[in-house]
CSV table of C-alpha atoms in Angstrom, one decimal:
chain,number,residue,atom,x,y,z
T,37,MET,CA,5.0,-13.7,48.2
T,38,ARG,CA,7.4,-16.2,46.5
T,39,LYS,CA,8.3,-14.6,43.1
T,40,LYS,CA,7.2,-15.8,39.9
T,41,THR,CA,8.9,-18.8,38.0
T,42,GLU,CA,10.8,-17.7,34.4
T,43,SER,CA,8.4,-20.5,33.2
T,44,ALA,CA,5.2,-19.0,34.8
T,45,LEU,CA,5.8,-15.9,33.0
T,46,PRO,CA,4.8,-15.4,28.8
T,47,VAL,CA,6.6,-14.5,25.8
T,48,VAL,CA,6.3,-11.3,25.0
T,49,VAL,CA,7.0,-10.2,20.9
T,50,ILE,CA,7.3,-6.8,20.3
T,51,GLY,CA,6.3,-6.2,16.8
T,52,ALA,CA,3.5,-8.1,15.1
T,53,GLY,CA,5.3,-8.2,11.4
T,54,MET,CA,5.6,-11.2,9.1
T,55,ALA,CA,8.5,-12.4,11.8
T,56,GLY,CA,6.5,-11.4,15.2
T,57,ALA,CA,3.6,-13.0,13.3
T,58,ARG,CA,5.3,-16.6,12.3
T,59,LEU,CA,7.0,-16.6,15.8
T,60,ALA,CA,3.3,-16.1,18.1
T,61,ALA,CA,1.9,-18.7,15.4
T,62,ARG,CA,4.6,-21.0,16.5
T,63,VAL,CA,4.7,-20.5,20.1
T,64,PRO,CA,1.2,-21.1,21.7
T,65,GLY,CA,0.6,-18.5,25.0
T,66,ALA,CA,2.9,-15.5,23.5
T,67,THR,CA,1.6,-11.7,23.6
T,68,VAL,CA,2.1,-9.7,20.9
T,69,VAL,CA,2.0,-6.3,21.2
T,70,GLY,CA,2.2,-4.3,17.6
T,71,GLU,CA,2.0,-0.5,16.9
T,72,GLU,CA,-0.2,-1.0,13.3
T,73,ARG,CA,-4.4,-1.1,13.5
T,74,HIS,CA,-4.4,-3.9,11.3
T,75,ALA,CA,-4.2,-7.5,11.7
T,76,PRO,CA,-0.6,-8.9,10.6
T,77,TYR,CA,0.2,-9.3,7.0
T,78,ASN,CA,2.0,-10.0,4.1
T,79,ARG,CA,4.6,-6.4,3.2
T,80,VAL,CA,5.8,-8.5,0.4
T,81,LEU,CA,2.2,-8.2,-1.2
T,82,LEU,CA,1.9,-4.1,-0.5
T,83,ALA,CA,2.4,-3.0,-4.2
T,84,ASP,CA,-0.5,-5.3,-5.1
T,85,VAL,CA,-2.9,-3.3,-2.5
T,86,LEU,CA,-1.8,-0.2,-4.1
T,87,ALA,CA,-2.5,-1.4,-7.3
T,88,GLY,CA,-5.8,-2.4,-6.5
T,89,ARG,CA,-5.8,-6.2,-7.0
T,90,TYR,CA,-5.5,-7.2,-3.1
T,91,ALA,CA,-7.6,-5.5,-0.6
T,92,PRO,CA,-6.0,-5.8,3.2
T,93,ASP,CA,-8.0,-8.5,4.1
T,94,VAL,CA,-6.4,-11.1,1.1
T,95,ILE,CA,-2.9,-10.2,2.5
T,96,ALA,CA,-3.8,-10.9,5.9
T,97,LEU,CA,-1.5,-13.4,7.7
T,98,PRO,CA,-2.9,-17.0,9.3
T,99,ALA,CA,-5.1,-15.6,12.3
T,100,THR,CA,-2.5,-14.3,15.6
T,101,GLU,CA,-3.9,-12.6,18.9
T,102,VAL,CA,-1.9,-9.3,19.0
T,103,ARG,CA,-2.5,-6.3,20.7
T,104,ARG,CA,-3.3,-3.6,17.7
T,105,GLY,CA,-2.5,-0.2,17.9
T,106,VAL,CA,-0.1,-0.5,21.0
T,107,ARG,CA,3.3,0.7,20.9
T,108,ALA,CA,6.2,-0.3,23.4
T,109,VAL,CA,8.3,3.0,25.0
T,110,ARG,CA,10.6,1.3,27.7
T,111,ILE,CA,12.2,-1.9,28.8
T,112,ASP,CA,12.7,-2.9,32.3
T,113,ARG,CA,15.7,-5.1,32.0
T,114,ALA,CA,16.0,-5.5,36.2
T,115,ASP,CA,12.5,-6.2,36.7
T,116,ARG,CA,11.7,-7.9,33.1
T,117,LEU,CA,8.9,-5.6,32.4
T,118,VAL,CA,7.6,-3.9,29.1
T,119,HIS,CA,5.8,-0.3,29.4
T,120,CYS,CA,3.0,0.3,26.6
T,121,ASP,CA,1.9,3.8,25.8
T,122,ASP,CA,-1.7,3.1,27.4
T,123,GLY,CA,-0.3,2.3,30.5
T,124,SER,CA,-0.5,-1.6,30.3
T,125,VAL,CA,2.7,-3.1,31.7
T,126,LEU,CA,3.4,-6.9,30.8
T,127,HIS,CA,5.3,-9.8,32.7
T,128,TYR,CA,8.0,-11.6,30.2
T,129,GLY,CA,10.2,-14.5,31.0
T,130,ARG,CA,11.6,-14.5,27.7
T,131,LEU,CA,11.4,-11.2,25.2
T,132,VAL,CA,11.1,-11.0,21.7
T,133,LEU,CA,12.3,-7.7,19.6
T,134,ALA,CA,10.4,-8.1,16.4
T,135,THR,CA,10.7,-4.3,15.3
T,136,GLY,CA,11.5,-4.1,12.0
T,137,SER,CA,12.7,-1.6,10.2
T,138,ASN,CA,11.7,2.3,9.3
T,139,PRO,CA,11.8,4.1,5.8
T,140,VAL,CA,14.8,5.8,5.0
T,141,LEU,CA,13.8,9.6,4.8
T,142,PRO,CA,16.4,11.3,3.0
T,143,PRO,CA,18.3,14.8,3.8
T,144,LEU,CA,15.6,16.6,0.7
T,145,ARG,CA,15.6,20.6,0.9
T,146,GLY,CA,11.7,20.8,1.7
T,147,LEU,CA,11.6,17.8,3.4
T,148,GLY,CA,11.3,18.2,7.2
T,149,ASP,CA,10.0,16.4,10.1
T,150,THR,CA,6.6,16.4,9.1
T,151,LEU,CA,6.0,14.9,5.6
T,152,PRO,CA,4.0,17.8,2.8
T,153,ASP,CA,0.6,16.6,1.9
T,154,GLY,CA,1.4,14.5,-1.9
T,155,VAL,CA,4.8,13.1,-0.2
T,156,HIS,CA,4.5,9.7,1.1
T,157,PRO,CA,6.5,6.8,2.3
T,158,PHE,CA,6.3,2.9,1.1
T,159,ARG,CA,6.6,0.6,4.0
T,160,THR,CA,3.1,-0.1,5.8
T,161,LEU,CA,-0.3,-1.2,5.1
T,162,ASP,CA,-1.2,2.3,5.5
T,163,ASP,CA,1.1,3.6,3.4
T,164,ALA,CA,0.0,1.9,0.7
T,165,LEU,CA,-3.6,2.3,1.3
T,166,ALA,CA,-3.3,6.2,1.6
T,167,LEU,CA,-1.7,6.4,-1.7
T,168,ARG,CA,-4.2,4.0,-3.3
T,169,ALA,CA,-6.5,7.0,-1.9
T,170,ALA,CA,-4.4,9.5,-3.4
T,171,VAL,CA,-3.6,8.4,-6.8
T,172,ARG,CA,-6.1,8.8,-10.3
T,173,PRO,CA,-5.3,9.0,-14.0
T,174,GLY,CA,-3.7,11.0,-15.3
T,175,VAL,CA,-2.1,12.6,-11.9
T,176,ARG,CA,2.2,12.8,-11.8
T,177,ALA,CA,3.8,10.6,-9.6
T,178,VAL,CA,7.6,10.6,-9.1
T,179,VAL,CA,9.3,7.7,-7.0
T,180,ILE,CA,12.7,8.2,-5.5
T,181,GLY,CA,14.7,4.9,-5.2
T,182,GLY,CA,14.7,2.1,-8.1
T,183,GLY,CA,15.4,-0.3,-5.7
T,184,LEU,CA,13.1,-3.3,-4.0
T,185,LEU,CA,10.9,-0.5,-2.9
T,186,GLY,CA,10.5,1.6,-5.6
T,187,VAL,CA,10.1,-0.1,-8.7
T,188,PRO,CA,7.1,-2.1,-7.3
T,189,ALA,CA,5.6,1.3,-6.4
T,190,ALA,CA,6.3,2.4,-9.7
T,191,ARG,CA,5.0,-0.6,-11.5
T,192,ALA,CA,1.6,-0.3,-9.4
T,193,LEU,CA,0.8,3.2,-9.5
T,194,ALA,CA,1.4,3.1,-13.5
T,195,GLU,CA,-1.1,0.5,-13.6
T,196,CYS,CA,-3.8,2.6,-11.6
T,197,GLY,CA,-3.1,5.5,-14.4
T,198,ALA,CA,-0.8,7.7,-12.9
T,199,GLN,CA,2.3,9.6,-15.3
T,200,VAL,CA,5.1,7.8,-13.3
T,201,VAL,CA,8.9,9.2,-13.1
T,202,LEU,CA,11.2,6.5,-11.3
T,203,ALA,CA,14.4,8.4,-10.0
T,204,GLN,CA,17.4,6.2,-9.1
T,205,GLN,CA,20.4,7.8,-8.4
T,206,SER,CA,22.9,4.8,-9.3
T,207,GLU,CA,23.9,3.5,-12.4
T,208,HIS,CA,20.8,1.3,-12.9
T,209,LEU,CA,17.6,-0.1,-11.6
T,210,MET,CA,18.1,-2.2,-8.3
T,211,GLU,CA,21.6,-2.2,-8.7
T,212,ARG,CA,22.1,-4.5,-5.1
T,213,GLN,CA,20.5,-7.1,-6.7
T,214,LEU,CA,20.8,-7.2,-10.9
T,215,ASP,CA,23.6,-6.8,-13.4
T,216,PRO,CA,23.4,-4.2,-15.8
T,217,GLU,CA,21.6,-6.4,-18.5
T,218,ALA,CA,19.0,-7.4,-16.2
T,219,ALA,CA,18.7,-4.0,-15.2
T,220,ALA,CA,18.2,-2.9,-18.6
T,221,LEU,CA,15.7,-5.5,-19.7
T,222,LEU,CA,13.7,-4.1,-15.7
T,223,ARG,CA,13.9,-0.7,-17.3
T,224,ALA,CA,12.5,-1.5,-20.5
T,225,HIS,CA,9.6,-3.6,-18.7
T,226,LEU,CA,8.5,-0.3,-17.2
T,227,GLU,CA,8.8,2.3,-19.8
T,228,ALA,CA,6.7,0.0,-22.0
T,229,LEU,CA,3.9,0.8,-20.1
T,230,GLY,CA,5.0,4.3,-19.7
T,231,VAL,CA,7.4,4.9,-16.6
T,232,GLU,CA,9.5,7.5,-17.4
T,233,VAL,CA,13.1,6.2,-15.6
T,234,HIS,CA,15.7,8.2,-14.6
T,235,THR,CA,19.2,6.7,-13.7
T,236,GLU,CA,22.1,8.7,-12.4
T,237,CYS,CA,19.8,11.2,-10.9
T,238,ARG,CA,20.5,12.5,-7.6
T,239,VAL,CA,17.4,14.1,-5.7
T,240,ARG,CA,18.6,17.2,-3.7
T,241,GLY,CA,14.9,18.6,-2.9
T,242,LEU,CA,11.2,19.2,-3.5
T,243,ARG,CA,9.4,22.2,-4.2
T,244,CYS,CA,6.2,22.7,-2.2
T,245,ALA,CA,3.2,25.2,-2.2
T,246,THR,CA,1.7,26.7,1.2
T,247,ALA,CA,-2.2,26.4,1.2
T,248,THR,CA,-3.2,28.0,4.3
T,249,THR,CA,-1.3,26.3,7.2
T,250,THR,CA,-0.2,23.5,4.9
T,251,GLU,CA,2.8,22.5,2.5
T,252,SER,CA,1.9,20.6,-0.5
T,253,VAL,CA,4.2,19.1,-3.0
T,254,ARG,CA,4.9,20.1,-6.3
T,255,ALA,CA,7.9,18.6,-7.9
T,256,VAL,CA,11.1,17.0,-7.2
T,257,GLU,CA,14.5,18.8,-7.7
T,258,PRO,CA,16.9,16.9,-9.2
T,259,ALA,CA,21.2,18.2,-8.7
T,260,ASP,CA,21.5,19.0,-12.5
T,261,GLY,CA,18.2,21.6,-12.2
T,262,TYR,CA,15.6,20.2,-13.9
T,263,GLU,CA,12.0,20.1,-12.0
T,264,LEU,CA,10.1,16.6,-12.1
T,265,ALA,CA,6.5,17.7,-11.6
T,266,ALA,CA,4.5,15.8,-8.9
T,267,ASP,CA,1.6,16.1,-7.7
T,268,LEU,CA,2.6,12.8,-5.7
T,269,THR,CA,6.3,11.7,-4.4
T,270,VAL,CA,6.8,8.3,-3.3
T,271,LEU,CA,10.5,7.8,-0.7
T,272,ALA,CA,11.4,3.9,-1.4
T,273,CYS,CA,14.8,4.6,-0.4
T,274,GLY,CA,15.4,1.7,1.6
T,275,VAL,CA,15.3,0.9,5.2
T,276,ARG,CA,16.9,1.0,8.5
T,277,PRO,CA,16.6,-1.5,11.4
T,278,ARG,CA,14.2,0.1,14.3
T,279,THR,CA,16.9,-0.4,17.3
T,280,GLY,CA,15.4,2.5,19.5
T,281,LEU,CA,13.8,0.4,22.2
T,282,ALA,CA,17.2,-1.8,22.5
T,283,LEU,CA,19.5,1.3,22.7
T,284,ALA,CA,17.4,2.6,25.5
T,285,ALA,CA,17.4,-0.8,27.0
T,286,GLY,CA,21.5,-1.0,27.0
T,287,LEU,CA,21.3,-3.8,24.5
T,288,ASP,CA,24.6,-4.2,22.5
T,289,VAL,CA,23.5,-2.3,19.1
T,290,ARG,CA,25.5,-1.8,16.1
T,291,LYS,CA,23.6,-1.6,13.1
T,292,GLY,CA,21.2,-4.2,14.5
T,293,ILE,CA,20.6,-5.3,17.1
T,294,VAL,CA,23.4,-7.8,18.0
T,295,VAL,CA,22.5,-11.5,18.1
T,296,ASP,CA,24.2,-14.7,18.6
T,297,ASP,CA,22.9,-17.8,16.7
T,298,GLU,CA,19.6,-18.6,19.3
T,299,LEU,CA,18.8,-15.0,18.1
T,300,ARG,CA,19.7,-14.0,22.2
T,301,THR,CA,21.0,-10.3,22.6
T,302,SER,CA,23.8,-9.1,25.4
T,303,ASP,CA,20.5,-9.7,27.2
T,304,PRO,CA,20.2,-13.6,27.7
T,305,TYR,CA,16.5,-13.0,28.4
T,306,ILE,CA,16.0,-11.0,25.5
T,307,HIS,CA,16.0,-11.9,22.0
T,308,ALA,CA,15.5,-10.5,18.4
T,309,LEU,CA,15.0,-11.4,15.0
T,310,GLY,CA,14.1,-9.6,11.5
T,311,ASP,CA,15.2,-6.8,10.0
T,312,CYS,CA,16.1,-5.2,13.2
T,313,ALA,CA,18.5,-7.6,14.7
T,314,GLU,CA,22.1,-7.9,13.2
T,315,HIS,CA,23.5,-12.1,13.0
T,316,ARG,CA,27.2,-12.3,12.3
T,317,SER,CA,27.5,-8.7,11.5
T,318,THR,CA,25.1,-9.1,8.5
T,319,LEU,CA,21.3,-7.4,8.0
T,320,TYR,CA,19.1,-9.2,5.5
T,321,GLY,CA,16.2,-6.8,5.6
T,322,LEU,CA,14.0,-9.3,3.4
T,323,ALA,CA,10.8,-11.8,4.3
T,324,GLY,CA,13.1,-15.5,3.7
T,325,PRO,CA,15.4,-15.0,6.4
T,326,ALA,CA,13.3,-13.5,9.1
T,327,LEU,CA,10.7,-16.4,8.6
T,328,GLU,CA,13.9,-18.4,9.1
T,329,GLN,CA,14.7,-16.7,12.0
T,330,ALA,CA,11.4,-17.2,13.5
T,331,ASP,CA,11.2,-20.9,13.3
T,332,VAL,CA,14.4,-21.6,14.8
T,333,LEU,CA,13.7,-19.1,17.9
T,334,ALA,CA,10.3,-21.4,18.5
T,335,GLU,CA,12.6,-23.9,19.4
T,336,VAL,CA,14.8,-22.7,20.9
T,337,LEU,CA,12.0,-21.0,23.2
T,338,ALA,CA,10.3,-24.7,23.2
T,339,GLY,CA,14.0,-25.6,25.1
T,340,ARG,CA,14.5,-27.7,22.0
T,341,PRO,CA,18.2,-27.6,20.4
T,342,ALA,CA,18.4,-25.1,17.5
T,343,ARG,CA,21.0,-22.6,15.5
T,344,TYR,CA,20.2,-19.9,13.4
T,345,GLU,CA,23.5,-20.1,10.9
T,346,GLY,CA,22.2,-17.6,9.0
T,347,THR,CA,20.6,-17.8,5.4
T,348,ARG,CA,21.3,-17.7,1.7
T,349,ALA,CA,19.1,-15.5,0.8
T,350,LEU,CA,17.2,-15.6,-2.7
T,351,THR,CA,15.7,-12.4,-3.5
T,352,ARG,CA,12.1,-12.7,-5.6
T,353,LEU,CA,10.5,-9.8,-6.7
T,354,THR,CA,7.0,-10.4,-9.1
T,355,LEU,CA,5.5,-7.4,-11.0
T,356,ARG,CA,2.2,-8.9,-11.7
T,357,SER,CA,-0.7,-7.3,-13.9
T,358,PRO,CA,-4.0,-8.0,-14.8
T,359,ASP,CA,-2.2,-9.4,-18.3
T,360,PRO,CA,-0.4,-11.9,-17.2
T,361,LEU,CA,2.2,-10.5,-21.2
T,362,HIS,CA,3.0,-7.7,-18.6
T,363,ALA,CA,3.9,-9.5,-16.0
T,364,LEU,CA,7.7,-9.8,-14.7
T,365,ASP,CA,9.4,-11.9,-12.5
T,366,LEU,CA,12.8,-11.5,-10.8
T,367,ALA,CA,15.0,-13.5,-8.9
T,368,ALA,CA,18.8,-12.6,-7.7
T,369,PHE,CA,21.0,-15.0,-5.4
T,370,GLY,CA,24.5,-14.6,-4.3
T,371,GLU,CA,27.2,-12.8,-6.1
T,372,ALA,CA,26.1,-11.9,-9.5
T,373,ARG,CA,29.0,-9.9,-10.7
T,374,PRO,CA,32.1,-11.8,-11.4
T,375,LEU,CA,35.6,-12.1,-10.0
T,376,PRO,CA,38.6,-12.4,-12.3
T,377,GLY,CA,38.5,-16.3,-12.7
T,378,ASP,CA,34.8,-17.0,-12.3
T,379,ASP,CA,32.8,-18.3,-15.2
T,380,VAL,CA,29.9,-16.8,-16.4
T,381,VAL,CA,27.0,-19.0,-17.8
T,382,ARG,CA,24.0,-16.8,-19.6
T,383,LEU,CA,21.4,-17.2,-21.6
T,384,ALA,CA,19.2,-14.4,-23.4
T,385,ASP,CA,15.5,-14.9,-24.9
T,386,ALA,CA,14.6,-11.9,-26.7
T,387,THR,CA,11.7,-13.5,-28.2
T,388,ARG,CA,10.3,-14.8,-24.7
T,389,GLY,CA,11.9,-11.6,-22.9
T,390,ALA,CA,14.0,-13.9,-20.5
T,391,TYR,CA,17.3,-13.8,-19.2
T,392,ARG,CA,18.8,-15.9,-17.3
T,393,THR,CA,22.9,-15.8,-16.0
T,394,VAL,CA,24.9,-17.6,-13.2
T,395,VAL,CA,28.4,-17.2,-12.1
T,396,VAL,CA,30.4,-20.1,-11.3
T,397,ARG,CA,33.0,-20.0,-8.9
T,398,GLU,CA,36.1,-22.6,-8.0
T,399,GLY,CA,33.2,-25.3,-9.7
T,400,ARG,CA,30.4,-24.1,-7.2
T,401,LEU,CA,27.7,-21.8,-7.6
T,402,ALA,CA,28.4,-18.2,-6.5
T,403,GLY,CA,25.4,-15.7,-7.8
T,404,GLY,CA,22.5,-15.4,-10.6
T,405,VAL,CA,20.2,-13.8,-12.0
T,406,LEU,CA,17.0,-14.6,-14.2
T,407,LEU,CA,14.2,-12.7,-15.5
T,408,GLY,CA,11.5,-14.2,-17.0
T,409,GLY,CA,9.7,-17.2,-16.6
T,410,LEU,CA,11.2,-18.4,-13.8
T,411,GLY,CA,11.1,-22.4,-13.8
T,412,ALA,CA,14.8,-22.5,-13.5
T,413,VAL,CA,15.2,-21.1,-10.0
T,414,SER,CA,13.8,-23.7,-7.5
T,415,GLY,CA,16.8,-26.0,-9.3
T,416,LEU,CA,19.3,-22.9,-8.8
T,417,ALA,CA,18.4,-21.7,-5.7
T,418,ARG,CA,18.7,-25.2,-4.2
T,419,THR,CA,22.1,-25.9,-5.3
T,420,TRP,CA,23.4,-22.7,-4.9
T,421,GLN,CA,22.1,-22.7,-0.9
T,422,ASP,CA,23.4,-26.0,-0.4
T,423,ASP,CA,26.9,-25.0,-1.6
T,424,GLU,CA,27.0,-28.6,-3.5
T,425,PRO,CA,29.3,-28.8,-6.0
T,426,LEU,CA,28.0,-28.5,-9.7
T,427,PRO,CA,26.6,-30.8,-11.8
T,428,PRO,CA,28.7,-31.5,-15.3
T,429,ALA,CA,28.2,-28.5,-17.7
T,430,MET,CA,25.5,-29.9,-19.8
T,431,SER,CA,23.4,-30.3,-16.4
T,432,LEU,CA,23.5,-26.5,-15.1
T,433,LEU,CA,22.6,-25.5,-19.1
T,434,HIS,CA,19.4,-27.8,-18.6
T,435,LEU,CA,18.7,-26.1,-15.6
T,436,LEU,CA,19.3,-22.6,-17.0
T,437,ILE,CA,16.9,-23.9,-20.2
T,438,ASP,CA,14.5,-25.5,-17.3
T,439,ASP,CA,10.9,-23.7,-17.5
T,440,GLY,CA,9.1,-25.7,-14.9
T,441,GLY,CA,7.6,-27.9,-17.3
T,442,HIS,CA,5.2,-24.8,-19.0
């Protein structure tokens, strides 16, 4: 029997997150294997599901055919096969690893391989739904981690009526994205909604109580010895690329699965993209770069010339509220911390709750942070992403004060 040609074998995508779903929508006939029981969804909106603003079907992505609840367990590179936990075996001409990332579970005393009752990660739709089912007015909730995951989770829990404490290890909230001034405004916004914020707070353990055969969390223990009472504890300590399949298959893995400009791994028939992929020594962990990678890879798989040269990633976070006065938008891009010799342009409007700062380096925009009305984001981000020389100073000021026509 004559062996099938490569073109006769389908593209198989492992992972039905935002990157995998985007790719599948652009590659006709692709087979997508997804561990989650849900249809692909917009992970950026999980806090809105937790807050009760959106039902799961509202955040679903455009229809993509997915084998749901199926986990790929082994890759046979020699015969180009994917073995799944339901016993099925998939042939591939090209394999795409879009395995995403796992939440980081910190090494806390009282936290073993099985999470105690009341302790929740916050990464998937099931996580958001489980928290939604557990939270009720007056419940005491401690969120560990004040970054891109923890801040929206704390905001959503407070909106549900919980008594929320947000514990952040570093000096200020969202330290990777915000400067101290912007972080202080974010903190004031959360505190105005009833969230108790503790910075420079290193958590060392959980105190749990045993009832029959299960353990339930009762308190979070910071290193200073003071206890934070907790009926619910949310672990929002960052994410780590899922590389287990790639490692077991013998692919080149560093922090993530190493890929070239065609998103190709060390095996020419296997690609990777999204949170699990490491491109030019960079892990992005954001939706924007993952979607851009998917678009490039769709062209590559179609046989058209395309290269991914990296993303100048913009971080944007919207803390929605039924009351527009209690909503907050923020955006950060590039290097917002100035170096010696940099110029800084900063505007603050306390009455409107707006803060905008940009760093200018050698005549180009190096980075910036914006809170409040974000009408200026599009122009600034476009200038930064294109790495264009800046217009005259008055034009830059105009970009900073532009409110998008509002």
